[in-house]
């Protein structure tokens, strides 16, 4: 089975990517293959009609879309920006179709520098599966106070998170 983890931050070296690497480390024993995609690195164009016309600007997306077809499960990670999911992750979910995501399980993960983080979960549950038909799991994760949560080896300093399976 293949797990694809999408780090939805638009910032370089984000804490979102740290959480993605931590979750990948936890998932590796359970999946034959794990892949992390950093939306900062992918730098996908924002949705426009060209995606339907197969224009050249969408070549990077076509490559990712083809890879997503072979994923069995997903983790979508977003930082909370002003109480919302990032534009990059919302764009990714708009670009994805039923061909890539339909009826596959997905975990929503929110990352917050403080004690917040719940609003992006609600937002993604409300609109994130429209047209792509991904199946969000009923549970979700929120990584709060993320700046002090991990050491350099991706060990979590919060035992309640570390014990959760």
CSV table of N, CA and C in Angstrom, one decimal:
chain,number,residue,atom,x,y,z
A,1,UNK,N,0.8,-1.2,0.0
A,1,UNK,CA,0.0,0.0,0.0
A,1,UNK,C,0.9,1.3,0.0
A,2,UNK,N,0.4,2.3,-0.6
A,2,UNK,CA,1.1,3.5,-0.8
A,2,UNK,C,0.4,4.7,-0.1
A,3,UNK,N,1.1,5.4,0.8
A,3,UNK,CA,0.6,6.6,1.5
A,3,UNK,C,1.2,7.8,0.9
A,4,UNK,N,0.4,8.8,0.5
A,4,UNK,CA,0.9,10.1,0.1
A,4,UNK,C,0.6,11.1,1.1
A,5,UNK,N,1.6,11.9,1.5
A,5,UNK,CA,1.4,12.9,2.5
A,5,UNK,C,1.6,14.3,1.8
A,6,UNK,N,0.7,15.2,1.9
A,6,UNK,CA,0.8,16.5,1.3
A,6,UNK,C,1.0,17.5,2.4
A,7,UNK,N,2.1,18.2,2.3
A,7,UNK,CA,2.4,19.3,3.2
A,7,UNK,C,2.0,20.6,2.5
A,8,UNK,N,0.9,21.1,3.1
A,8,UNK,CA,0.2,22.2,2.4
A,8,UNK,C,0.7,23.6,2.7
A,9,UNK,N,1.8,23.8,3.3
A,9,UNK,CA,2.3,25.1,3.5
A,9,UNK,C,3.0,25.7,2.2
A,10,UNK,N,2.9,27.0,2.1
A,10,UNK,CA,3.5,27.7,1.0
A,10,UNK,C,4.9,28.3,1.4
A,11,UNK,N,5.3,28.0,2.6
A,11,UNK,CA,6.6,28.5,3.1
A,11,UNK,C,7.7,27.5,3.0
A,12,UNK,N,8.9,28.0,2.7
A,12,UNK,CA,10.1,27.1,2.7
A,12,UNK,C,10.4,26.6,4.2
A,13,UNK,N,10.8,25.4,4.3
A,13,UNK,CA,11.2,24.8,5.6
A,13,UNK,C,10.2,25.0,6.7
A,14,UNK,N,9.0,24.8,6.4
A,14,UNK,CA,7.9,25.1,7.3
A,14,UNK,C,7.8,24.0,8.4
A,15,UNK,N,7.1,24.4,9.5
A,15,UNK,CA,6.8,23.4,10.5
A,15,UNK,C,5.9,22.4,10.0
A,16,UNK,N,5.1,22.7,9.0
A,16,UNK,CA,4.2,21.8,8.4
A,16,UNK,C,4.9,20.6,7.8
A,17,UNK,N,6.1,20.9,7.2
A,17,UNK,CA,6.9,19.9,6.6
A,17,UNK,C,7.5,19.0,7.7
A,18,UNK,N,7.9,19.6,8.8
A,18,UNK,CA,8.4,18.8,10.0
A,18,UNK,C,7.3,17.8,10.4
A,19,UNK,N,6.1,18.3,10.5
A,19,UNK,CA,5.0,17.4,10.9
A,19,UNK,C,4.8,16.3,9.8
A,20,UNK,N,4.9,16.6,8.6
A,20,UNK,CA,4.8,15.6,7.5
A,20,UNK,C,5.9,14.6,7.6
A,21,UNK,N,7.1,15.0,7.9
A,21,UNK,CA,8.2,14.0,8.1
A,21,UNK,C,8.0,13.2,9.3
A,22,UNK,N,7.5,13.7,10.4
A,22,UNK,CA,7.2,13.0,11.6
A,22,UNK,C,6.1,11.9,11.3
A,23,UNK,N,5.1,12.3,10.6
A,23,UNK,CA,4.0,11.3,10.3
A,23,UNK,C,4.5,10.3,9.3
A,24,UNK,N,5.4,10.7,8.4
A,24,UNK,CA,5.9,9.7,7.5
A,24,UNK,C,6.8,8.6,8.3
A,25,UNK,N,7.5,9.1,9.2
A,25,UNK,CA,8.3,8.2,10.1
A,25,UNK,C,7.4,7.2,10.8
A,26,UNK,N,6.3,7.7,11.3
A,26,UNK,CA,5.3,6.9,12.1
A,26,UNK,C,4.6,5.9,11.1
A,27,UNK,N,4.4,6.3,9.9
A,27,UNK,CA,3.6,5.4,8.9
A,27,UNK,C,4.5,4.4,8.2
A,28,UNK,N,5.8,4.7,8.1
A,28,UNK,CA,6.6,3.8,7.3
A,28,UNK,C,6.5,2.3,7.6
A,29,UNK,N,6.4,1.9,8.9
A,29,UNK,CA,6.2,0.4,9.1
A,29,UNK,C,4.9,-0.1,8.7
A,30,UNK,N,3.9,0.7,8.4
A,30,UNK,CA,2.6,0.3,8.1
A,30,UNK,C,2.3,0.3,6.6
A,31,UNK,N,3.1,0.9,5.8
A,31,UNK,CA,2.9,1.1,4.3
A,31,UNK,C,4.1,0.6,3.6
A,32,UNK,N,3.9,0.0,2.4
A,32,UNK,CA,5.0,-0.4,1.6
A,32,UNK,C,5.8,0.8,1.0
A,33,UNK,N,5.1,1.9,0.8
A,33,UNK,CA,5.7,3.1,0.2
A,33,UNK,C,5.0,4.3,0.8
A,34,UNK,N,5.9,5.3,1.2
A,34,UNK,CA,5.4,6.6,1.7
A,34,UNK,C,6.0,7.7,0.9
A,35,UNK,N,5.3,8.7,0.5
A,35,UNK,CA,5.8,9.8,-0.3
A,35,UNK,C,5.3,11.1,0.4
A,36,UNK,N,6.2,12.1,0.5
A,36,UNK,CA,5.8,13.4,1.0
A,36,UNK,C,6.0,14.4,-0.1
A,37,UNK,N,4.9,15.1,-0.4
A,37,UNK,CA,5.0,16.2,-1.4
A,37,UNK,C,4.8,17.5,-0.6
A,38,UNK,N,5.8,18.4,-0.8
A,38,UNK,CA,5.8,19.8,-0.2
A,38,UNK,C,5.2,20.7,-1.2
A,39,UNK,N,4.1,21.3,-0.9
A,39,UNK,CA,3.5,22.2,-1.9
A,39,UNK,C,4.3,23.5,-2.2
A,40,UNK,N,5.2,23.8,-1.2
A,40,UNK,CA,6.1,24.9,-1.5
A,40,UNK,C,7.1,24.5,-2.6
A,41,UNK,N,7.6,23.3,-2.5
A,41,UNK,CA,8.5,22.9,-3.6
A,41,UNK,C,7.8,22.7,-4.9
A,42,UNK,N,6.6,22.1,-4.9
A,42,UNK,CA,5.9,21.9,-6.1
A,42,UNK,C,5.5,23.2,-6.8
A,43,UNK,N,5.2,24.2,-6.0
A,43,UNK,CA,4.9,25.5,-6.6
A,43,UNK,C,3.9,25.4,-7.8
A,44,UNK,N,2.8,24.7,-7.6
A,44,UNK,CA,1.8,24.5,-8.6
A,44,UNK,C,1.1,25.8,-9.0
A,45,UNK,N,0.8,26.1,-10.2
A,45,UNK,CA,0.0,27.3,-10.6
A,45,UNK,C,-1.4,27.2,-9.9
A,46,UNK,N,-2.0,28.3,-9.7
A,46,UNK,CA,-3.4,28.3,-9.2
A,46,UNK,C,-4.3,27.9,-10.3
A,47,UNK,N,-5.4,27.3,-9.9
A,47,UNK,CA,-6.3,26.7,-10.8
A,47,UNK,C,-6.8,27.8,-11.8
A,48,UNK,N,-6.8,27.4,-13.1
A,48,UNK,CA,-7.5,28.2,-14.1
A,48,UNK,C,-7.9,27.2,-15.2
A,49,UNK,N,-8.6,27.7,-16.2
A,49,UNK,CA,-9.2,26.8,-17.2
A,49,UNK,C,-8.2,26.0,-18.1
A,50,UNK,N,-6.9,26.5,-18.0
A,50,UNK,CA,-5.9,25.8,-18.8
A,50,UNK,C,-5.7,24.4,-18.3
A,51,UNK,N,-6.1,24.1,-17.1
A,51,UNK,CA,-5.9,22.7,-16.6
A,51,UNK,C,-6.8,21.7,-17.4
A,52,UNK,N,-7.9,22.2,-17.9
A,52,UNK,CA,-8.8,21.4,-18.8
A,52,UNK,C,-8.2,21.3,-20.2
A,53,UNK,N,-7.5,22.3,-20.6
A,53,UNK,CA,-7.0,22.3,-22.0
A,53,UNK,C,-5.6,21.7,-22.1
A,54,UNK,N,-5.1,21.2,-21.0
A,54,UNK,CA,-3.8,20.5,-21.0
A,54,UNK,C,-2.7,21.4,-21.5
A,55,UNK,N,-2.7,22.7,-21.1
A,55,UNK,CA,-1.6,23.6,-21.5
A,55,UNK,C,-0.3,23.2,-20.8
A,56,UNK,N,0.8,23.8,-21.3
A,56,UNK,CA,2.1,23.4,-20.8
A,56,UNK,C,2.3,23.8,-19.3
A,57,UNK,N,1.7,24.9,-18.8
A,57,UNK,CA,1.9,25.2,-17.4
A,57,UNK,C,1.4,24.1,-16.5
A,58,UNK,N,0.6,23.2,-17.0
A,58,UNK,CA,0.1,22.2,-16.1
A,58,UNK,C,0.9,20.9,-16.2
A,59,UNK,N,2.0,20.8,-16.9
A,59,UNK,CA,2.8,19.6,-16.9
A,59,UNK,C,3.2,19.1,-15.5
A,60,UNK,N,3.6,20.0,-14.6
A,60,UNK,CA,4.0,19.5,-13.3
A,60,UNK,C,2.8,18.8,-12.6
A,61,UNK,N,1.6,19.4,-12.8
A,61,UNK,CA,0.4,18.8,-12.1
A,61,UNK,C,0.1,17.5,-12.7
A,62,UNK,N,0.2,17.3,-14.1
A,62,UNK,CA,-0.1,16.0,-14.7
A,62,UNK,C,0.7,14.9,-14.1
A,63,UNK,N,2.0,15.2,-13.9
A,63,UNK,CA,2.9,14.2,-13.3
A,63,UNK,C,2.4,13.8,-11.9
A,64,UNK,N,2.1,14.8,-11.1
A,64,UNK,CA,1.6,14.5,-9.7
A,64,UNK,C,0.3,13.8,-9.8
A,65,UNK,N,-0.6,14.2,-10.6
A,65,UNK,CA,-1.9,13.6,-10.7
A,65,UNK,C,-1.8,12.1,-11.1
A,66,UNK,N,-0.9,11.8,-12.0
A,66,UNK,CA,-0.7,10.4,-12.4
A,66,UNK,C,-0.2,9.6,-11.2
A,67,UNK,N,0.7,10.2,-10.4
A,67,UNK,CA,1.3,9.5,-9.2
A,67,UNK,C,0.2,9.3,-8.2
A,68,UNK,N,-0.7,10.3,-8.0
A,68,UNK,CA,-1.8,10.2,-7.0
A,68,UNK,C,-2.7,9.0,-7.3
A,69,UNK,N,-2.9,8.7,-8.5
A,69,UNK,CA,-3.8,7.5,-8.9
A,69,UNK,C,-3.4,6.2,-8.3
A,70,UNK,N,-2.1,6.1,-8.0
A,70,UNK,CA,-1.5,4.9,-7.4
A,70,UNK,C,-1.4,4.9,-5.9
A,71,UNK,N,-1.9,6.0,-5.3
A,71,UNK,CA,-1.9,6.1,-3.8
A,71,UNK,C,-3.1,5.4,-3.3
A,72,UNK,N,-2.9,4.8,-2.1
A,72,UNK,CA,-4.1,4.1,-1.5
A,72,UNK,C,-4.7,4.9,-0.4
A,73,UNK,N,-3.9,5.9,0.2
A,73,UNK,CA,-4.4,6.7,1.3
A,73,UNK,C,-3.6,8.0,1.3
A,74,UNK,N,-4.2,9.0,2.0
A,74,UNK,CA,-3.6,10.3,2.0
A,74,UNK,C,-3.6,10.9,3.4
A,75,UNK,N,-2.6,11.8,3.6
A,75,UNK,CA,-2.6,12.7,4.8
A,75,UNK,C,-2.5,14.1,4.2
A,76,UNK,N,-3.4,15.0,4.5
A,76,UNK,CA,-3.4,16.4,4.1
A,76,UNK,C,-3.1,17.3,5.3
A,77,UNK,N,-2.0,18.0,5.3
A,77,UNK,CA,-1.5,18.8,6.4
A,77,UNK,C,-1.5,20.2,6.0
A,78,UNK,N,-2.2,21.1,6.9
A,78,UNK,CA,-2.2,22.5,6.6
A,78,UNK,C,-1.9,23.3,7.9
A,79,UNK,N,-1.1,24.3,7.8
A,79,UNK,CA,-1.0,25.2,8.9
A,79,UNK,C,-2.3,26.0,9.0
A,80,UNK,N,-2.6,26.6,10.1
A,80,UNK,CA,-3.7,27.5,10.3
A,80,UNK,C,-3.3,28.9,10.0
A,81,UNK,N,-3.7,29.4,8.9
A,81,UNK,CA,-3.4,30.8,8.6
A,81,UNK,C,-4.7,31.6,8.7
A,82,UNK,N,-4.7,32.5,9.7
A,82,UNK,CA,-5.9,33.3,10.0
A,82,UNK,C,-7.2,32.5,10.0
A,83,UNK,N,-7.1,31.3,10.7
A,83,UNK,CA,-8.2,30.5,10.9
A,83,UNK,C,-8.6,29.7,9.6
A,84,UNK,N,-7.7,29.6,8.6
A,84,UNK,CA,-8.1,28.9,7.4
A,84,UNK,C,-7.0,28.0,6.9
A,85,UNK,N,-7.4,27.0,6.1
A,85,UNK,CA,-6.4,26.2,5.4
A,85,UNK,C,-5.7,27.1,4.4
A,86,UNK,N,-4.5,26.7,3.9
A,86,UNK,CA,-3.7,27.5,3.0
A,86,UNK,C,-4.3,27.5,1.6
A,87,UNK,N,-4.1,28.6,0.9
A,87,UNK,CA,-4.5,28.6,-0.5
A,87,UNK,C,-3.9,27.5,-1.3
A,88,UNK,N,-2.6,27.1,-1.0
A,88,UNK,CA,-1.9,26.1,-1.8
A,88,UNK,C,-2.6,24.7,-1.6
A,89,UNK,N,-3.1,24.4,-0.4
A,89,UNK,CA,-3.8,23.1,-0.2
A,89,UNK,C,-5.2,23.1,-0.8
A,90,UNK,N,-5.9,24.2,-0.7
A,90,UNK,CA,-7.2,24.3,-1.3
A,90,UNK,C,-7.1,24.2,-2.8
A,91,UNK,N,-6.0,24.9,-3.4
A,91,UNK,CA,-5.8,24.8,-4.8
A,91,UNK,C,-5.5,23.3,-5.2
A,92,UNK,N,-4.7,22.6,-4.4
A,92,UNK,CA,-4.4,21.2,-4.7
A,92,UNK,C,-5.6,20.4,-4.7
A,93,UNK,N,-6.5,20.6,-3.8
A,93,UNK,CA,-7.8,19.8,-3.7
A,93,UNK,C,-8.7,20.2,-4.8
A,94,UNK,N,-8.6,21.4,-5.3
A,94,UNK,CA,-9.5,21.8,-6.5
A,94,UNK,C,-8.9,21.2,-7.8
A,95,UNK,N,-7.6,21.1,-7.9
A,95,UNK,CA,-7.0,20.5,-9.1
A,95,UNK,C,-7.3,18.9,-9.1
A,96,UNK,N,-7.3,18.3,-8.0
A,96,UNK,CA,-7.5,16.9,-7.9
A,96,UNK,C,-8.9,16.5,-8.3
A,97,UNK,N,-9.0,15.4,-9.0
A,97,UNK,CA,-10.3,15.0,-9.5
A,97,UNK,C,-10.6,13.6,-8.9
A,98,UNK,N,-11.8,13.1,-9.2
A,98,UNK,CA,-12.1,11.7,-8.8
A,98,UNK,C,-11.1,10.7,-9.3
A,99,UNK,N,-10.5,11.0,-10.4
A,99,UNK,CA,-9.5,10.1,-11.0
A,99,UNK,C,-8.3,9.8,-10.0
A,100,UNK,N,-8.0,10.8,-9.2
A,100,UNK,CA,-6.9,10.7,-8.3
A,100,UNK,C,-7.3,10.3,-6.9
A,101,UNK,N,-8.4,10.9,-6.4
A,101,UNK,CA,-8.6,10.8,-5.0
A,101,UNK,C,-9.9,10.0,-4.6
A,102,UNK,N,-10.8,9.8,-5.5
A,102,UNK,CA,-12.1,9.3,-5.2
A,102,UNK,C,-12.1,8.0,-4.3
A,103,UNK,N,-12.9,8.1,-3.2
A,103,UNK,CA,-13.2,6.9,-2.4
A,103,UNK,C,-11.9,6.4,-1.7
A,104,UNK,N,-10.9,7.2,-1.6
A,104,UNK,CA,-9.7,6.8,-0.9
A,104,UNK,C,-9.7,7.5,0.5
A,105,UNK,N,-9.2,6.9,1.5
A,105,UNK,CA,-9.2,7.5,2.9
A,105,UNK,C,-8.1,8.6,3.0
A,106,UNK,N,-8.5,9.6,3.7
A,106,UNK,CA,-7.6,10.8,3.9
A,106,UNK,C,-7.7,11.3,5.3
A,107,UNK,N,-6.6,11.5,6.0
A,107,UNK,CA,-6.5,12.1,7.3
A,107,UNK,C,-6.2,13.6,7.2
A,108,UNK,N,-7.0,14.4,7.9
A,108,UNK,CA,-6.8,15.9,7.9
A,108,UNK,C,-5.9,16.2,9.1
A,109,UNK,N,-4.9,17.0,8.9
A,109,UNK,CA,-4.0,17.4,10.0
A,109,UNK,C,-3.8,18.9,9.9
A,110,UNK,N,-4.0,19.5,11.1
A,110,UNK,CA,-3.8,20.9,11.2
A,110,UNK,C,-2.6,21.2,12.1
A,111,UNK,N,-1.9,22.3,11.8
A,111,UNK,CA,-0.7,22.7,12.5
A,111,UNK,C,-0.8,24.1,13.0
A,112,UNK,N,-0.5,24.3,14.3
A,112,UNK,CA,-0.7,25.7,14.8
A,112,UNK,C,0.5,26.0,15.7
A,113,UNK,N,0.9,27.3,15.6
A,113,UNK,CA,2.0,27.8,16.4
A,113,UNK,C,1.5,28.1,17.9
A,114,UNK,N,0.2,28.1,18.0
A,114,UNK,CA,-0.3,28.4,19.4
A,114,UNK,C,-1.3,27.3,19.8
A,115,UNK,N,-2.4,27.6,20.4
A,115,UNK,CA,-3.4,26.6,20.9
A,115,UNK,C,-4.5,26.5,19.9
A,116,UNK,N,-4.4,27.0,18.8
A,116,UNK,CA,-5.5,27.0,17.8
A,116,UNK,C,-5.4,25.8,16.9
A,117,UNK,N,-6.0,25.8,15.7
A,117,UNK,CA,-5.8,24.8,14.7
A,117,UNK,C,-7.1,24.0,14.3
A,118,UNK,N,-8.2,24.3,14.9
A,118,UNK,CA,-9.4,23.6,14.6
A,118,UNK,C,-10.1,24.1,13.4
A,119,UNK,N,-10.1,25.4,13.0
A,119,UNK,CA,-10.8,25.9,11.9
A,119,UNK,C,-10.4,25.3,10.6
A,120,UNK,N,-9.1,25.1,10.3
A,120,UNK,CA,-8.8,24.5,9.0
A,120,UNK,C,-9.4,23.1,8.8
A,121,UNK,N,-9.5,22.3,9.9
A,121,UNK,CA,-10.2,21.0,9.9
A,121,UNK,C,-11.6,21.1,9.4
A,122,UNK,N,-12.3,22.1,10.0
A,122,UNK,CA,-13.7,22.3,9.6
A,122,UNK,C,-13.8,22.7,8.2
A,123,UNK,N,-13.0,23.6,7.8
A,123,UNK,CA,-13.0,24.1,6.4
A,123,UNK,C,-12.8,23.0,5.4
A,124,UNK,N,-11.8,22.2,5.7
A,124,UNK,CA,-11.5,21.1,4.7
A,124,UNK,C,-12.6,20.0,4.7
A,125,UNK,N,-13.2,19.8,5.9
A,125,UNK,CA,-14.3,18.8,5.9
A,125,UNK,C,-15.5,19.3,5.1
A,126,UNK,N,-15.7,20.7,5.1
A,126,UNK,CA,-16.8,21.3,4.5
A,126,UNK,C,-16.6,21.3,2.9
A,127,UNK,N,-15.4,21.6,2.5
A,127,UNK,CA,-15.3,21.9,1.0
A,127,UNK,C,-14.2,21.1,0.4
A,128,UNK,N,-13.3,20.4,1.1
A,128,UNK,CA,-12.2,19.7,0.6
A,128,UNK,C,-12.4,18.5,-0.3
A,129,UNK,N,-13.6,17.9,-0.2
A,129,UNK,CA,-13.9,16.7,-1.0
A,129,UNK,C,-14.8,17.0,-2.1
A,130,UNK,N,-15.2,18.2,-2.3
A,130,UNK,CA,-16.1,18.6,-3.4
A,130,UNK,C,-15.4,18.3,-4.8
A,131,UNK,N,-16.1,17.5,-5.5
A,131,UNK,CA,-15.6,17.1,-6.9
A,131,UNK,C,-14.5,16.0,-6.9
A,132,UNK,N,-13.7,15.9,-5.9
A,132,UNK,CA,-12.6,14.9,-5.9
A,132,UNK,C,-13.0,13.7,-5.2
A,133,UNK,N,-14.0,13.8,-4.4
A,133,UNK,CA,-14.7,12.6,-3.6
A,133,UNK,C,-13.7,11.9,-2.7
A,134,UNK,N,-12.7,12.5,-2.2
A,134,UNK,CA,-11.8,11.9,-1.2
A,134,UNK,C,-12.7,11.6,0.0
A,135,UNK,N,-12.3,10.6,0.8
A,135,UNK,CA,-13.1,10.2,2.0
A,135,UNK,C,-12.3,10.6,3.2
A,136,UNK,N,-12.6,11.7,3.8
A,136,UNK,CA,-11.9,12.2,5.0
A,136,UNK,C,-12.3,11.3,6.2
A,137,UNK,N,-11.3,10.8,6.9
A,137,UNK,CA,-11.6,10.0,8.1
A,137,UNK,C,-12.3,10.8,9.1
A,138,UNK,N,-13.1,10.2,9.9
A,138,UNK,CA,-13.9,10.9,11.0
A,138,UNK,C,-13.0,11.6,12.0
A,139,UNK,N,-11.8,11.0,12.2
A,139,UNK,CA,-10.8,11.6,13.1
A,139,UNK,C,-9.9,12.5,12.4
A,140,UNK,N,-9.2,13.3,13.2
A,140,UNK,CA,-8.2,14.3,12.6
A,140,UNK,C,-7.1,14.5,13.7
A,141,UNK,N,-6.0,15.1,13.3
A,141,UNK,CA,-5.0,15.5,14.2
A,141,UNK,C,-4.7,17.0,14.2
A,142,UNK,N,-4.4,17.6,15.4
A,142,UNK,CA,-4.1,19.0,15.5
A,142,UNK,C,-2.7,19.0,16.3
A,143,UNK,N,-1.7,19.5,15.6
A,143,UNK,CA,-0.4,19.7,16.3
A,143,UNK,C,-0.3,21.1,16.8
A,144,UNK,N,-0.5,21.3,18.1
A,144,UNK,CA,-0.5,22.7,18.6
A,144,UNK,C,0.9,23.0,19.2
A,145,UNK,N,1.2,24.3,19.4
A,145,UNK,CA,2.5,24.7,19.9
A,145,UNK,C,3.7,24.0,19.2
A,146,UNK,N,3.5,23.9,17.8
A,146,UNK,CA,4.4,23.1,17.0
A,146,UNK,C,5.9,23.6,17.1
A,147,UNK,N,6.2,24.8,17.4
A,147,UNK,CA,7.5,25.3,17.5
A,147,UNK,C,8.4,24.5,18.5
A,148,UNK,N,7.8,24.0,19.6
A,148,UNK,CA,8.5,23.3,20.6
A,148,UNK,C,8.1,21.8,20.7
A,149,UNK,N,7.5,21.3,19.7
A,149,UNK,CA,6.9,20.0,19.8
A,149,UNK,C,7.9,18.9,19.4
A,150,UNK,N,8.9,19.2,18.5
A,150,UNK,CA,9.8,18.1,18.0
A,150,UNK,C,11.3,18.5,18.2
A,151,UNK,N,12.1,17.4,18.4
A,151,UNK,CA,13.5,17.6,18.5
A,151,UNK,C,14.1,17.4,17.1
A,152,UNK,N,15.4,17.5,17.0
A,152,UNK,CA,16.1,17.4,15.7
A,152,UNK,C,15.9,16.1,15.0
A,153,UNK,N,15.7,15.0,15.8
A,153,UNK,CA,15.5,13.7,15.3
A,153,UNK,C,14.0,13.3,15.0
A,154,UNK,N,13.2,14.3,15.0
A,154,UNK,CA,11.7,14.1,14.8
A,154,UNK,C,11.0,13.3,15.9
A,155,UNK,N,11.6,13.4,17.1
A,155,UNK,CA,10.9,12.8,18.3
A,155,UNK,C,9.9,13.9,18.8
A,156,UNK,N,8.7,13.4,19.2
A,156,UNK,CA,7.7,14.3,19.7
A,156,UNK,C,7.9,14.5,21.2
A,157,UNK,N,7.9,15.7,21.7
A,157,UNK,CA,8.1,16.0,23.1
A,157,UNK,C,6.8,15.9,23.9
A,158,UNK,N,5.7,15.6,23.2
A,158,UNK,CA,4.4,15.5,23.9
A,158,UNK,C,4.0,14.0,23.9
A,159,UNK,N,4.0,13.4,25.1
A,159,UNK,CA,3.8,12.0,25.2
A,159,UNK,C,2.4,11.6,24.8
A,160,UNK,N,1.4,12.5,24.9
A,160,UNK,CA,0.0,12.1,24.5
A,160,UNK,C,0.0,12.0,22.9
A,161,UNK,N,0.7,12.8,22.2
A,161,UNK,CA,0.8,12.6,20.8
A,161,UNK,C,1.6,11.4,20.4
A,162,UNK,N,2.8,11.3,21.1
A,162,UNK,CA,3.7,10.2,20.8
A,162,UNK,C,3.0,8.8,21.0
A,163,UNK,N,2.2,8.7,22.0
A,163,UNK,CA,1.5,7.4,22.3
A,163,UNK,C,0.3,7.1,21.4
A,164,UNK,N,-0.2,8.1,20.7
A,164,UNK,CA,-1.4,7.9,19.9
A,164,UNK,C,-1.0,7.1,18.6
A,165,UNK,N,-1.8,6.1,18.3
A,165,UNK,CA,-1.5,5.2,17.2
A,165,UNK,C,-2.6,5.3,16.2
